[in-house]
Short mmCIF file of C-alpha atoms and ligand atoms in Angstrom, two decimals:
data_model
loop_
_atom_site.label_atom_id
_atom_site.label_comp_id
_atom_site.label_asym_id
_atom_site.label_seq_id
_atom_site.Cartn_x
_atom_site.Cartn_y
_atom_site.Cartn_z
CA MET A 86 -0.16 0.17 0.15
CA LEU A 87 2.70 2.51 1.13
CA LYS A 88 4.70 1.74 -2.29
CA ARG A 89 1.80 2.09 -4.36
CA ILE A 90 1.25 6.18 -2.64
CA ALA A 91 4.84 6.59 -3.37
CA ALA A 92 4.35 5.59 -6.85
CA LEU A 93 1.72 7.86 -7.23
CA LEU A 94 3.01 10.50 -5.73
CA MET A 95 5.73 10.26 -7.58
CA ALA A 96 4.23 9.70 -11.13
CA THR A 97 2.33 13.09 -9.80
CA SER A 98 5.34 15.31 -9.23
CA LEU A 99 6.35 13.93 -12.73
CA VAL A 100 3.11 15.37 -14.63
CA LEU A 101 3.80 18.57 -12.78
CA LEU A 102 6.93 18.68 -13.60
CA LEU A 103 6.16 18.30 -17.49
CA ALA A 104 3.30 20.58 -16.97
CA GLY A 105 5.85 23.34 -15.73
CA CYS A 106 8.60 22.84 -18.64
CA SER A 107 6.08 23.12 -20.98
CA GLY A 108 4.42 25.81 -19.79
CA LYS A 109 8.37 27.51 -19.99
CA THR A 110 8.92 26.51 -23.56
CA ALA A 111 5.63 28.04 -24.98
CA GLY A 112 7.10 31.64 -25.23
CA ASN A 113 7.05 33.01 -22.41
CA GLN A 114 3.75 33.38 -21.23
CA GLN A 115 3.50 30.90 -18.04
CA THR A 116 0.45 30.32 -15.96
CA SER A 117 0.69 30.51 -12.59
CA SER A 118 -0.83 28.24 -9.65
CA THR A 119 -4.12 30.37 -9.53
CA GLY A 120 -4.54 29.21 -13.47
CA GLN A 121 -4.24 33.29 -14.38
CA PRO A 122 -2.06 33.73 -17.33
CA GLN A 123 0.98 35.18 -16.29
CA LYS A 124 2.38 38.73 -18.15
CA LYS A 125 4.61 38.29 -21.21
CA ILE A 126 7.82 40.39 -20.63
CA ILE A 127 9.19 42.67 -22.77
CA LYS A 128 12.66 43.41 -22.38
CA VAL A 129 13.82 46.49 -23.84
CA GLY A 130 17.60 47.59 -24.12
CA ILE A 131 19.71 50.99 -25.14
CA GLY A 132 22.95 52.31 -24.87
CA LEU A 133 21.71 55.68 -23.90
CA ASN A 134 20.86 57.17 -20.62
CA GLU A 135 17.60 57.70 -19.13
CA LYS A 136 17.25 61.48 -20.04
CA SER A 137 17.90 60.72 -24.02
CA PRO A 138 14.89 61.50 -26.38
CA GLN A 139 15.12 57.61 -26.89
CA TYR A 140 14.30 56.53 -23.44
CA LYS A 141 11.22 59.18 -23.53
CA GLY A 142 10.02 57.47 -26.57
CA LEU A 143 10.25 53.84 -25.05
CA GLU A 144 8.78 54.81 -21.83
CA LYS A 145 6.03 56.26 -24.39
CA PHE A 146 5.81 52.93 -25.76
CA LYS A 147 5.66 51.07 -22.56
CA GLU A 148 2.40 52.78 -21.09
CA MET A 149 0.53 52.05 -24.57
CA VAL A 150 1.84 48.56 -24.46
CA GLU A 151 0.68 47.95 -21.14
CA LYS A 152 -2.34 49.63 -20.94
CA GLY A 153 -3.63 48.82 -24.46
CA SER A 154 -3.15 44.93 -23.54
CA ASN A 155 -4.67 45.87 -19.45
CA GLY A 156 -1.72 44.60 -18.41
CA ARG A 157 -1.23 41.46 -20.26
CA PHE A 158 2.31 42.98 -20.71
CA GLU A 159 4.96 44.53 -19.22
CA VAL A 160 7.36 46.08 -20.88
CA GLN A 161 10.80 46.30 -18.86
CA LEU A 162 13.09 49.42 -20.20
CA TYR A 163 17.17 48.75 -19.37
CA ALA A 164 19.45 51.85 -20.50
CA ASN A 165 23.14 52.79 -20.28
CA SER A 166 23.90 49.16 -22.15
CA GLN A 167 22.93 47.26 -19.20
CA LEU A 168 21.73 44.56 -21.25
CA GLY A 169 25.13 44.95 -23.70
CA ASP A 170 26.20 46.73 -26.62
CA ASP A 171 23.83 46.94 -30.19
CA VAL A 172 25.75 44.21 -31.66
CA LYS A 173 25.09 41.79 -28.61
CA MET A 174 21.78 42.68 -28.44
CA MET A 175 20.64 42.28 -31.46
CA GLU A 176 22.25 39.09 -31.59
CA ALA A 177 20.37 38.29 -28.17
CA LEU A 178 16.97 39.40 -30.15
CA ARG A 179 17.83 36.97 -32.89
CA MET A 180 18.23 34.13 -30.29
CA GLY A 181 15.19 34.81 -28.60
CA THR A 182 17.07 35.79 -25.03
CA GLN A 183 16.18 39.78 -25.56
CA GLU A 184 13.05 40.86 -26.79
CA MET A 185 13.59 44.24 -28.17
CA THR A 186 16.33 46.94 -29.01
CA CYS A 187 16.39 50.03 -30.78
CA PRO A 188 20.09 50.35 -32.57
CA SER A 189 21.06 53.11 -34.99
CA THR A 190 21.46 51.93 -38.45
CA ALA A 191 24.83 51.90 -38.55
CA PRO A 192 25.57 48.84 -36.28
CA ILE A 193 23.12 47.13 -38.17
CA ALA A 194 24.92 46.86 -41.21
CA GLY A 195 26.38 43.52 -39.76
CA LEU A 196 23.29 41.84 -40.48
CA SER A 197 22.12 44.00 -43.44
CA LYS A 198 24.61 45.72 -45.79
CA LYS A 199 21.00 47.86 -47.41
CA PHE A 200 21.16 49.47 -44.29
CA MET A 201 24.38 51.20 -45.15
CA VAL A 202 22.55 53.17 -47.65
CA PHE A 203 21.24 55.36 -44.83
CA ASP A 204 24.81 55.96 -43.31
CA LEU A 205 26.25 57.31 -46.34
CA PRO A 206 27.68 60.76 -45.77
CA PHE A 207 25.49 64.01 -46.47
CA LEU A 208 22.55 61.77 -47.85
CA PHE A 209 19.53 63.48 -45.89
CA PRO A 210 18.78 67.29 -46.42
CA ASN A 211 16.59 67.87 -43.41
CA GLU A 212 14.92 65.68 -41.01
CA LYS A 213 11.48 66.01 -43.01
CA VAL A 214 12.76 64.19 -45.96
CA ALA A 215 13.92 61.43 -43.89
CA ASP A 216 11.21 60.96 -42.43
CA GLN A 217 9.24 60.78 -45.59
CA VAL A 218 11.57 58.21 -47.13
CA LEU A 219 12.21 55.83 -43.88
CA ASP A 220 8.98 55.82 -43.75
CA GLY A 221 7.95 54.90 -47.22
CA PRO A 222 8.44 51.74 -49.26
CA VAL A 223 12.02 52.02 -49.44
CA GLY A 224 12.30 52.33 -46.06
CA GLN A 225 9.92 48.98 -45.21
CA LYS A 226 11.72 47.26 -48.05
CA ILE A 227 14.78 47.93 -45.73
CA LEU A 228 13.37 47.22 -42.78
CA ASP A 229 11.95 43.73 -44.05
CA SER A 230 15.49 42.67 -45.02
CA LEU A 231 15.94 41.73 -41.16
CA THR A 232 13.35 39.65 -41.21
CA ASP A 233 15.16 36.59 -42.41
CA LYS A 234 17.73 37.32 -39.85
CA GLY A 235 15.89 36.45 -37.05
CA ILE A 236 14.55 40.26 -36.20
CA ILE A 237 11.40 42.00 -37.46
CA GLY A 238 11.97 45.80 -37.73
CA LEU A 239 9.02 47.67 -36.32
CA ALA A 240 9.73 51.36 -37.04
CA TYR A 241 12.09 54.26 -37.54
CA TRP A 242 12.89 56.55 -34.69
CA GLU A 243 15.40 59.29 -34.84
CA ASN A 244 18.83 59.45 -33.40
CA GLY A 245 19.55 62.41 -35.54
CA PHE A 246 22.02 64.58 -37.81
CA ARG A 247 25.85 63.87 -36.28
CA GLN A 248 28.28 66.32 -34.94
CA LEU A 249 32.05 66.02 -34.33
CA THR A 250 33.63 66.67 -31.67
CA ASN A 251 37.24 66.26 -30.71
CA ASN A 252 39.47 67.32 -27.52
CA LYS A 253 42.42 68.71 -29.56
CA ARG A 254 41.58 71.45 -31.67
CA GLU A 255 38.95 73.49 -33.54
CA VAL A 256 37.85 71.79 -36.63
CA LYS A 257 36.13 74.31 -39.46
CA THR A 258 38.03 72.18 -42.62
CA PRO A 259 39.06 68.40 -43.55
CA ALA A 260 42.60 69.45 -42.80
CA ASP A 261 41.67 70.41 -39.38
CA LEU A 262 41.00 66.59 -38.91
CA LYS A 263 43.98 65.10 -40.16
CA GLY A 264 45.44 62.12 -37.64
CA LEU A 265 42.74 62.69 -35.07
CA LYS A 266 41.82 59.57 -33.56
CA ILE A 267 37.76 59.70 -34.03
CA ARG A 268 35.62 57.00 -32.47
CA THR A 269 33.30 55.58 -34.96
CA MET A 270 30.05 52.97 -34.61
CA GLU A 271 30.92 49.68 -35.95
CA ASN A 272 30.28 50.64 -39.71
CA PRO A 273 32.51 50.40 -42.61
CA VAL A 274 30.82 53.16 -44.40
CA HIS A 275 31.46 55.40 -41.41
CA LEU A 276 34.80 54.39 -41.11
CA ALA A 277 35.05 55.12 -45.26
CA THR A 278 33.69 58.46 -44.39
CA PHE A 279 36.43 59.41 -41.86
CA ARG A 280 39.16 58.00 -43.47
CA ALA A 281 38.45 60.11 -46.53
CA LEU A 282 38.41 62.97 -44.23
CA GLY A 283 42.17 62.64 -42.97
CA ALA A 284 40.83 61.27 -39.73
CA ASN A 285 41.91 58.31 -38.10
CA PRO A 286 38.73 56.38 -37.33
CA THR A 287 38.28 53.44 -34.74
CA PRO A 288 35.42 51.59 -34.41
CA MET A 289 33.86 50.92 -30.74
CA PRO A 290 30.63 49.84 -28.94
CA PHE A 291 28.98 53.41 -27.34
CA GLY A 292 29.77 51.72 -23.69
CA GLU A 293 33.30 52.05 -24.03
CA LEU A 294 33.63 55.64 -25.62
CA PHE A 295 33.32 57.94 -22.50
CA THR A 296 35.79 56.18 -20.87
CA ALA A 297 38.16 56.18 -24.05
CA MET A 298 37.65 59.70 -24.42
CA GLN A 299 38.69 60.32 -20.61
CA GLN A 300 41.81 58.17 -20.95
CA GLY A 301 42.87 59.80 -24.15
CA THR A 302 42.70 56.90 -25.78
CA ILE A 303 40.72 58.77 -28.81
CA ASP A 304 40.87 62.23 -29.41
CA GLY A 305 37.19 62.67 -30.56
CA GLN A 306 33.87 60.96 -31.38
CA GLU A 307 30.39 61.96 -33.34
CA ASN A 308 27.05 61.81 -31.93
CA PRO A 309 23.82 64.03 -32.22
CA LEU A 310 23.95 67.28 -30.04
CA THR A 311 21.22 65.86 -27.19
CA THR A 312 23.59 62.59 -26.84
CA ILE A 313 26.59 65.05 -26.44
CA TYR A 314 25.29 66.91 -23.89
CA LEU A 315 22.90 64.56 -22.17
CA GLN A 316 25.67 62.17 -21.56
CA LYS A 317 27.82 64.64 -20.42
CA PHE A 318 30.62 64.44 -23.14
CA TYR A 319 31.72 68.10 -22.35
CA GLU A 320 33.18 66.82 -19.41
CA VAL A 321 35.94 65.23 -21.78
CA GLN A 322 35.77 66.78 -24.82
CA LYS A 323 36.10 70.43 -25.74
CA TYR A 324 35.49 71.22 -29.13
CA VAL A 325 31.98 70.39 -31.12
CA SER A 326 31.56 71.13 -35.10
CA LEU A 327 28.21 71.15 -36.26
CA THR A 328 29.13 69.29 -39.56
CA ASN A 329 25.50 67.08 -40.07
CA HIS A 330 27.74 64.28 -41.65
CA PHE A 331 25.46 61.63 -41.06
CA TYR A 332 21.97 61.81 -40.45
CA SER A 333 21.46 58.64 -38.24
CA PRO A 334 18.28 56.80 -37.98
CA PHE A 335 17.14 54.27 -35.09
CA VAL A 336 15.42 50.57 -35.89
CA PHE A 337 13.08 49.89 -33.30
CA MET A 338 13.26 46.17 -33.71
CA ILE A 339 11.93 42.85 -32.03
CA SER A 340 12.91 39.21 -31.80
CA LYS A 341 11.28 37.35 -34.42
CA LYS A 342 11.11 34.26 -31.98
CA PHE A 343 9.12 36.48 -29.69
CA TRP A 344 6.99 37.79 -32.09
CA ASP A 345 5.99 34.40 -33.98
CA GLY A 346 4.43 33.25 -30.85
CA LEU A 347 2.31 36.66 -30.47
CA SER A 348 -1.56 36.59 -31.76
CA LYS A 349 -2.28 39.01 -34.68
CA GLU A 350 -4.12 41.42 -32.17
CA ASP A 351 -1.11 41.79 -29.87
CA GLN A 352 1.37 41.85 -33.14
CA GLU A 353 -0.49 44.66 -34.20
CA LEU A 354 -1.05 46.44 -30.73
CA ILE A 355 2.86 46.59 -30.50
CA LYS A 356 3.49 47.87 -34.24
CA LYS A 357 1.22 50.63 -33.55
CA ALA A 358 2.63 51.20 -30.14
CA ALA A 359 6.28 51.28 -31.57
CA LYS A 360 4.75 53.70 -34.30
CA GLU A 361 3.03 55.76 -32.10
CA ALA A 362 5.62 56.26 -29.64
CA GLY A 363 7.84 56.81 -32.54
CA ALA A 364 6.28 59.67 -34.01
CA PHE A 365 6.49 61.13 -30.48
CA GLN A 366 9.90 60.36 -30.18
CA ARG A 367 10.79 62.26 -33.35
CA GLN A 368 9.13 65.17 -32.22
CA TYR A 369 10.60 65.47 -28.31
CA ASN A 370 13.95 64.94 -29.72
CA ARG A 371 13.57 67.82 -32.19
CA GLU A 372 12.15 69.79 -29.53
CA GLN A 373 15.23 69.09 -27.41
CA MET A 374 17.95 69.56 -29.98
CA LYS A 375 17.24 73.31 -30.44
CA GLN A 376 18.56 74.07 -26.96
CA MET A 377 21.56 71.67 -26.98
CA ALA A 378 23.79 73.87 -28.85
CA ASP A 379 23.72 76.47 -26.04
CA ASN A 380 23.66 74.32 -23.36
CA LEU A 381 27.15 72.84 -24.58
CA ARG A 382 28.52 76.43 -24.72
CA LYS A 383 27.01 76.98 -21.46
CA ALA A 384 29.19 73.61 -20.37
CA GLY A 385 32.22 74.91 -21.71
CA MET A 386 32.56 73.85 -25.11
CA VAL A 387 33.64 75.69 -28.15
CA VAL A 388 30.91 75.58 -30.51
CA THR A 389 31.58 75.85 -33.95
CA GLU A 390 29.23 76.49 -37.05
CA LEU A 391 30.47 76.10 -40.44
CA THR A 392 30.00 78.19 -43.56
CA PRO A 393 28.50 76.82 -46.47
CA GLU A 394 31.69 76.60 -48.23
CA GLN A 395 33.37 74.95 -45.21
CA MET A 396 30.34 72.73 -45.07
CA GLU A 397 30.90 72.04 -49.27
CA GLU A 398 34.71 70.81 -48.54
CA PHE A 399 33.18 68.38 -45.98
CA ARG A 400 30.88 67.03 -48.88
CA LYS A 401 33.57 67.02 -51.25
CA ALA A 402 35.98 65.16 -49.75
CA THR A 403 33.83 62.32 -48.91
CA GLU A 404 31.87 61.78 -52.12
CA GLY A 405 33.94 58.83 -53.24
CA VAL A 406 32.59 56.96 -50.57
CA TYR A 407 29.24 56.32 -52.72
CA LYS A 408 31.01 54.90 -55.39
CA GLN A 409 33.25 52.69 -52.65
CA PHE A 410 30.02 51.20 -51.80
CA GLU A 411 28.07 50.81 -54.72
CA ASN A 412 28.36 47.15 -54.80
CA GLU A 413 27.99 46.19 -51.05
CA ILE A 414 25.00 48.59 -50.52
CA GLY A 415 23.87 48.03 -54.77
CA LYS A 416 23.83 50.75 -57.00
CA ASP A 417 19.93 50.11 -57.63
CA LEU A 418 19.09 50.83 -54.05
CA ILE A 419 21.24 54.06 -53.52
CA GLU A 420 19.87 55.38 -56.70
CA GLU A 421 16.22 54.37 -55.54
CA VAL A 422 16.55 56.42 -52.03
CA LYS A 423 18.37 59.26 -54.13
CA ALA A 424 15.29 59.46 -56.29
CA GLU A 425 13.02 59.25 -52.86
CA ILE A 426 14.92 62.26 -51.30
CA ALA A 427 14.45 64.66 -54.54
CA LYS A 428 11.11 63.91 -54.70
CA TYR A 429 10.35 65.39 -51.21
CA ASN A 430 13.24 67.68 -50.97
CA LYS A 431 11.07 70.42 -52.90
C1 TK8 B 254 23.60 53.67 -28.46
C2 TK8 B 254 23.80 54.00 -29.68
C3 TK8 B 254 24.30 55.57 -29.88
C4 TK8 B 254 25.08 55.63 -31.47
C5 TK8 B 254 26.52 55.56 -31.31
O1 TK8 B 254 23.42 52.59 -28.17
O2 TK8 B 254 26.82 54.42 -30.98
O3 TK8 B 254 27.02 56.59 -31.05
O4 TK8 B 254 25.07 56.83 -31.93
O5 TK8 B 254 23.38 56.31 -29.85
O6 TK8 B 254 22.64 54.21 -30.41
#
């Protein structure tokens, strides 16, 4: 009798154990002991800090998804490269161990070369045109190139026009950049552009940048003014030149493994929130940007505006980069994007 009870107990615990395991394999939808479905967790990681317009956009996204799902989703935000750098986080999305991230297009080049078209120097004339091209058919086609890499690109957000800082001298022309060690994102187009300008570029993840500037292993870097101010780069950099040399879009993306386990309704909810929070983020970013040159001056930086002639020198010096990447990006794609830009730039 005792033996039979023991056997029964063992069998029951085995069943419970198996039930527990299968609960875990079905996405991250788990069932609690009361039979209530537990929240689905969406972990979102970024490199920037909590003051960044990007983080404010993520807070909006969180609110929309949590409210819109009546609390079935919990969106957890991780700033400051806590979950790793952009390349590592994209890898985690592919593996299905992290749900979402929002890198610049530059580090995405390692997964899909098509994104490099947006990294070409002096491509977009202004934000408005960038919005129209990114949110149009070409932008969508490029997002779709991520699907067979295990990632769904949901929406373009804005990092913004990038400006050059350094700790050696005021930069007004490419000649002033000669030999300066400049950190770039991990992207061949960015490297080629800074080589063409006569600088000595080194690729590095964002999380290592501040220390590298502080220790003087690099002389400078390039990022939008919001980042230069909100990440306190003025503590370790003296000069900023308003070069607008690249426009960096962000891509808000989600793990395909996670995505495929969601209902159509939930996919719609997340996609809609990604787009709407993106519209808010772009707006907020642009508002913030207006005060940033002044903030940086007040913080002690020398802010250098370039004359149209000086800007033209930068543009001319980097012109060859387009030809250099024609094969890798695709000549047709470059032409298509240029034509779209011309269409909207009126
Ligand atoms: C942070 C990056 C950052 C980017 C860079 O993850 O690496 O310089 O501009 O904002 O997305």
